[in-house]
mmCIF file with all atom_site columns, C-alpha atoms in Angstrom:
data_model
loop_
_atom_site.group_PDB
_atom_site.id
_atom_site.type_symbol
_atom_site.label_atom_id
_atom_site.label_alt_id
_atom_site.label_comp_id
_atom_site.label_asym_id
_atom_site.label_entity_id
_atom_site.label_seq_id
_atom_site.pdbx_PDB_ins_code
_atom_site.Cartn_x
_atom_site.Cartn_y
_atom_site.Cartn_z
_atom_site.occupancy
_atom_site.B_iso_or_equiv
_atom_site.pdbx_formal_charge
_atom_site.auth_seq_id
_atom_site.auth_comp_id
_atom_site.auth_asym_id
_atom_site.auth_atom_id
_atom_site.pdbx_PDB_model_num
ATOM 1  C CA . MET V 1 1  ? -0.053  0.011  -0.021 1.00 52.00 ? 1112 MET V CA 1
ATOM 2  C CA . SER V 1 2  ? 1.304   3.397  -0.785 1.00 65.00 ? 1113 SER V CA 1
ATOM 3  C CA . ASN V 1 3  ? 0.382   6.612  0.739  1.00 72.00 ? 1114 ASN V CA 1
ATOM 4  C CA . SER V 1 4  ? -0.984  9.052  -1.902 1.00 74.00 ? 1115 SER V CA 1
ATOM 5  C CA . PHE V 1 5  ? -2.849  12.292 -1.456 1.00 70.00 ? 1116 PHE V CA 1
ATOM 6  C CA . ASP V 1 6  ? -4.913  13.568 -4.307 1.00 73.00 ? 1117 ASP V CA 1
ATOM 7  C CA . PHE V 1 7  ? -6.471  16.793 -4.015 1.00 69.00 ? 1118 PHE V CA 1
ATOM 8  C CA . GLU V 1 8  ? -7.595  19.653 -6.131 1.00 71.00 ? 1119 GLU V CA 1
ATOM 9  C CA . LEU V 1 9  ? -7.187  23.382 -5.174 1.00 68.00 ? 1120 LEU V CA 1
ATOM 10 C CA . VAL V 1 10 ? -9.733  25.727 -6.301 1.00 70.00 ? 1121 VAL V CA 1
ATOM 11 C CA . ALA V 1 11 ? -9.157  29.541 -5.765 1.00 69.00 ? 1122 ALA V CA 1
ATOM 12 C CA . SER V 1 12 ? -11.157 32.331 -6.930 1.00 74.00 ? 1123 SER V CA 1
ATOM 13 C CA . ASP V 1 13 ? -10.133 35.808 -7.865 1.00 74.00 ? 1124 ASP V CA 1
ATOM 14 C CA . GLN V 1 14 ? -10.631 36.976 -4.285 1.00 80.00 ? 1125 GLN V CA 1
ATOM 15 C CA . VAL V 1 15 ? -7.605  35.038 -3.200 1.00 78.00 ? 1126 VAL V CA 1
ATOM 16 C CA . SER V 1 16 ? -5.361  36.829 -5.703 1.00 81.00 ? 1127 SER V CA 1
ATOM 17 C CA . GLU V 1 17 ? -6.883  40.148 -4.600 1.00 85.00 ? 1128 GLU V CA 1
ATOM 18 C CA . ALA V 1 18 ? -6.184  39.192 -1.008 1.00 84.00 ? 1129 ALA V CA 1
ATOM 19 C CA . ILE V 1 19 ? -2.525  38.300 -1.780 1.00 84.00 ? 1130 ILE V CA 1
ATOM 20 C CA . ASP V 1 20 ? -2.152  41.733 -3.587 1.00 88.00 ? 1131 ASP V CA 1
ATOM 21 C CA . ARG V 1 21 ? -3.570  43.641 -0.634 1.00 90.00 ? 1132 ARG V CA 1
ATOM 22 C CA . ILE V 1 22 ? -1.192  41.734 1.740  1.00 89.00 ? 1133 ILE V CA 1
ATOM 23 C CA . ASN V 1 23 ? 1.775   42.510 -0.515 1.00 90.00 ? 1134 ASN V CA 1
ATOM 24 C CA . GLU V 1 24 ? 0.731   46.195 -0.647 1.00 92.00 ? 1135 GLU V CA 1
ATOM 25 C CA . ALA V 1 25 ? 0.387   46.350 3.098  1.00 91.00 ? 1136 ALA V CA 1
ATOM 26 C CA . VAL V 1 26 ? 3.939   44.874 3.586  1.00 90.00 ? 1137 VAL V CA 1
ATOM 27 C CA . ARG V 1 27 ? 5.334   47.374 1.063  1.00 92.00 ? 1138 ARG V CA 1
ATOM 28 C CA . ASP V 1 28 ? 3.779   50.138 3.073  1.00 91.00 ? 1139 ASP V CA 1
ATOM 29 C CA . LEU V 1 29 ? 5.248   49.008 6.276  1.00 90.00 ? 1140 LEU V CA 1
ATOM 30 C CA . GLU V 1 30 ? 8.847   48.788 5.007  1.00 91.00 ? 1141 GLU V CA 1
ATOM 31 C CA . PRO V 1 31 ? 9.665   52.595 5.251  1.00 89.00 ? 1142 PRO V CA 1
ATOM 32 C CA . LYS V 1 32 ? 8.158   52.690 8.616  1.00 89.00 ? 1143 LYS V CA 1
ATOM 33 C CA . LEU V 1 33 ? 10.187  49.731 9.765  1.00 86.00 ? 1144 LEU V CA 1
ATOM 34 C CA . ASP V 1 34 ? 13.307  51.167 8.505  1.00 85.00 ? 1145 ASP V CA 1
ATOM 35 C CA . LYS V 1 35 ? 12.676  54.468 10.213 1.00 84.00 ? 1146 LYS V CA 1
ATOM 36 C CA . THR V 1 36 ? 11.997  52.551 13.499 1.00 81.00 ? 1147 THR V CA 1
ATOM 37 C CA . LYS V 1 37 ? 15.197  50.492 12.997 1.00 79.00 ? 1148 LYS V CA 1
ATOM 38 C CA . GLU V 1 38 ? 17.317  53.627 12.557 1.00 78.00 ? 1149 GLU V CA 1
ATOM 39 C CA . GLY V 1 39 ? 15.761  55.163 15.614 1.00 72.00 ? 1150 GLY V CA 1
ATOM 40 C CA . LEU V 1 40 ? 16.345  52.154 17.813 1.00 70.00 ? 1151 LEU V CA 1
ATOM 41 C CA . LYS V 1 41 ? 19.929  51.548 16.511 1.00 71.00 ? 1152 LYS V CA 1
ATOM 42 C CA . LEU V 1 42 ? 22.060  50.651 19.446 1.00 66.00 ? 1153 LEU V CA 1
ATOM 43 C CA . GLY V 1 43 ? 25.457  49.287 18.898 1.00 62.00 ? 1154 GLY V CA 1
ATOM 44 C CA . GLY V 1 44 ? 27.345  48.955 15.679 1.00 62.00 ? 1155 GLY V CA 1
ATOM 45 C CA . GLN V 1 45 ? 30.510  50.736 14.730 1.00 65.00 ? 1156 GLN V CA 1
ATOM 46 C CA . GLU V 1 46 ? 29.435  54.154 15.948 1.00 65.00 ? 1157 GLU V CA 1
ATOM 47 C CA . THR V 1 47 ? 28.802  53.008 19.490 1.00 67.00 ? 1158 THR V CA 1
ATOM 48 C CA . ALA V 1 48 ? 32.144  51.016 19.410 1.00 68.00 ? 1159 ALA V CA 1
ATOM 49 C CA . ASP V 1 49 ? 34.157  54.076 18.327 1.00 73.00 ? 1160 ASP V CA 1
ATOM 50 C CA . GLY V 1 50 ? 32.376  56.166 20.941 1.00 74.00 ? 1161 GLY V CA 1
ATOM 51 C CA . LEU V 1 51 ? 33.303  53.731 23.773 1.00 78.00 ? 1162 LEU V CA 1
ATOM 52 C CA . SER V 1 52 ? 36.811  53.383 22.488 1.00 80.00 ? 1163 SER V CA 1
ATOM 53 C CA . GLY V 1 53 ? 37.337  57.084 22.719 1.00 82.00 ? 1164 GLY V CA 1
ATOM 54 C CA . PHE V 1 54 ? 35.771  57.214 26.110 1.00 83.00 ? 1165 PHE V CA 1
ATOM 55 C CA . ILE V 1 55 ? 37.981  54.395 27.453 1.00 86.00 ? 1166 ILE V CA 1
ATOM 56 C CA . SER V 1 56 ? 41.137  55.966 26.036 1.00 88.00 ? 1167 SER V CA 1
ATOM 57 C CA . ARG V 1 57 ? 40.276  59.160 27.857 1.00 89.00 ? 1168 ARG V CA 1
ATOM 58 C CA . LEU V 1 58 ? 39.834  57.252 31.164 1.00 88.00 ? 1169 LEU V CA 1
ATOM 59 C CA . GLU V 1 59 ? 43.115  55.454 30.565 1.00 90.00 ? 1170 GLU V CA 1
ATOM 60 C CA . ASN V 1 60 ? 44.998  58.758 29.847 1.00 88.00 ? 1171 ASN V CA 1
ATOM 61 C CA . MET V 1 61 ? 43.490  60.278 33.073 1.00 87.00 ? 1172 MET V CA 1
ATOM 62 C CA . SER V 1 62 ? 44.481  57.227 35.113 1.00 86.00 ? 1173 SER V CA 1
ATOM 63 C CA . LYS V 1 63 ? 47.963  57.191 33.732 1.00 86.00 ? 1174 LYS V CA 1
ATOM 64 C CA . SER V 1 64 ? 48.273  61.015 34.474 1.00 83.00 ? 1175 SER V CA 1
ATOM 65 C CA . ALA V 1 65 ? 47.118  60.406 38.055 1.00 80.00 ? 1176 ALA V CA 1
ATOM 66 C CA . ARG V 1 66 ? 49.601  57.621 38.573 1.00 78.00 ? 1177 ARG V CA 1
ATOM 67 C CA . ASP V 1 67 ? 52.590  59.555 37.121 1.00 79.00 ? 1178 ASP V CA 1
ATOM 68 C CA . ASN V 1 68 ? 51.843  62.686 39.189 1.00 74.00 ? 1179 ASN V CA 1
ATOM 69 C CA . VAL V 1 69 ? 50.898  61.130 42.566 1.00 70.00 ? 1180 VAL V CA 1
ATOM 70 C CA . GLN V 1 70 ? 52.951  62.177 45.479 1.00 66.00 ? 1181 GLN V CA 1
ATOM 71 C CA . PHE V 1 71 ? 53.616  59.466 48.025 1.00 66.00 ? 1182 PHE V CA 1
ATOM 72 C CA . ILE V 1 72 ? 52.651  60.118 51.703 1.00 63.00 ? 1183 ILE V CA 1
ATOM 73 C CA . GLY V 1 73 ? 56.191  59.676 52.730 1.00 62.00 ? 1184 GLY V CA 1
ATOM 74 C CA . ASP V 1 74 ? 57.230  62.618 50.573 1.00 65.00 ? 1185 ASP V CA 1
ATOM 75 C CA . MET V 1 75 ? 54.591  64.919 52.076 1.00 62.00 ? 1186 MET V CA 1
ATOM 76 C CA . VAL V 1 76 ? 55.034  63.950 55.643 1.00 63.00 ? 1187 VAL V CA 1
ATOM 77 C CA . PRO V 1 77 ? 58.786  63.839 57.047 1.00 63.00 ? 1188 PRO V CA 1
ATOM 78 C CA . PRO V 1 78 ? 59.688  60.365 58.079 1.00 62.00 ? 1189 PRO V CA 1
ATOM 79 C CA . LEU V 1 79 ? 58.505  59.705 61.680 1.00 60.00 ? 1190 LEU V CA 1
ATOM 80 C CA . LYS V 1 80 ? 61.943  58.856 63.061 1.00 59.00 ? 1191 LYS V CA 1
ATOM 81 C CA . MET V 1 81 ? 63.135  62.453 62.157 1.00 62.00 ? 1192 MET V CA 1
ATOM 82 C CA . VAL V 1 82 ? 60.237  64.015 64.083 1.00 57.00 ? 1193 VAL V CA 1
ATOM 83 C CA . GLY V 1 83 ? 60.641  64.718 67.700 1.00 55.00 ? 1194 GLY V CA 1
#
């Protein structure tokens, strides 16, 4: 015994019209979706570049702070010399 399916599909012009309306609705949504996508754009190269610049500024500030720090022993005379 073999499995076979015999069927006939009958469609009227209403189906074609419905498909055309669906295609038109999808085409109308594309510009709105593109605008929304641009509005919600998070990430990508722009964000990576911005974070890279921010991180390099923080690194420069920390390096500058380390290079210019004055040790507590330099500010306060050694205790054995006091008194």
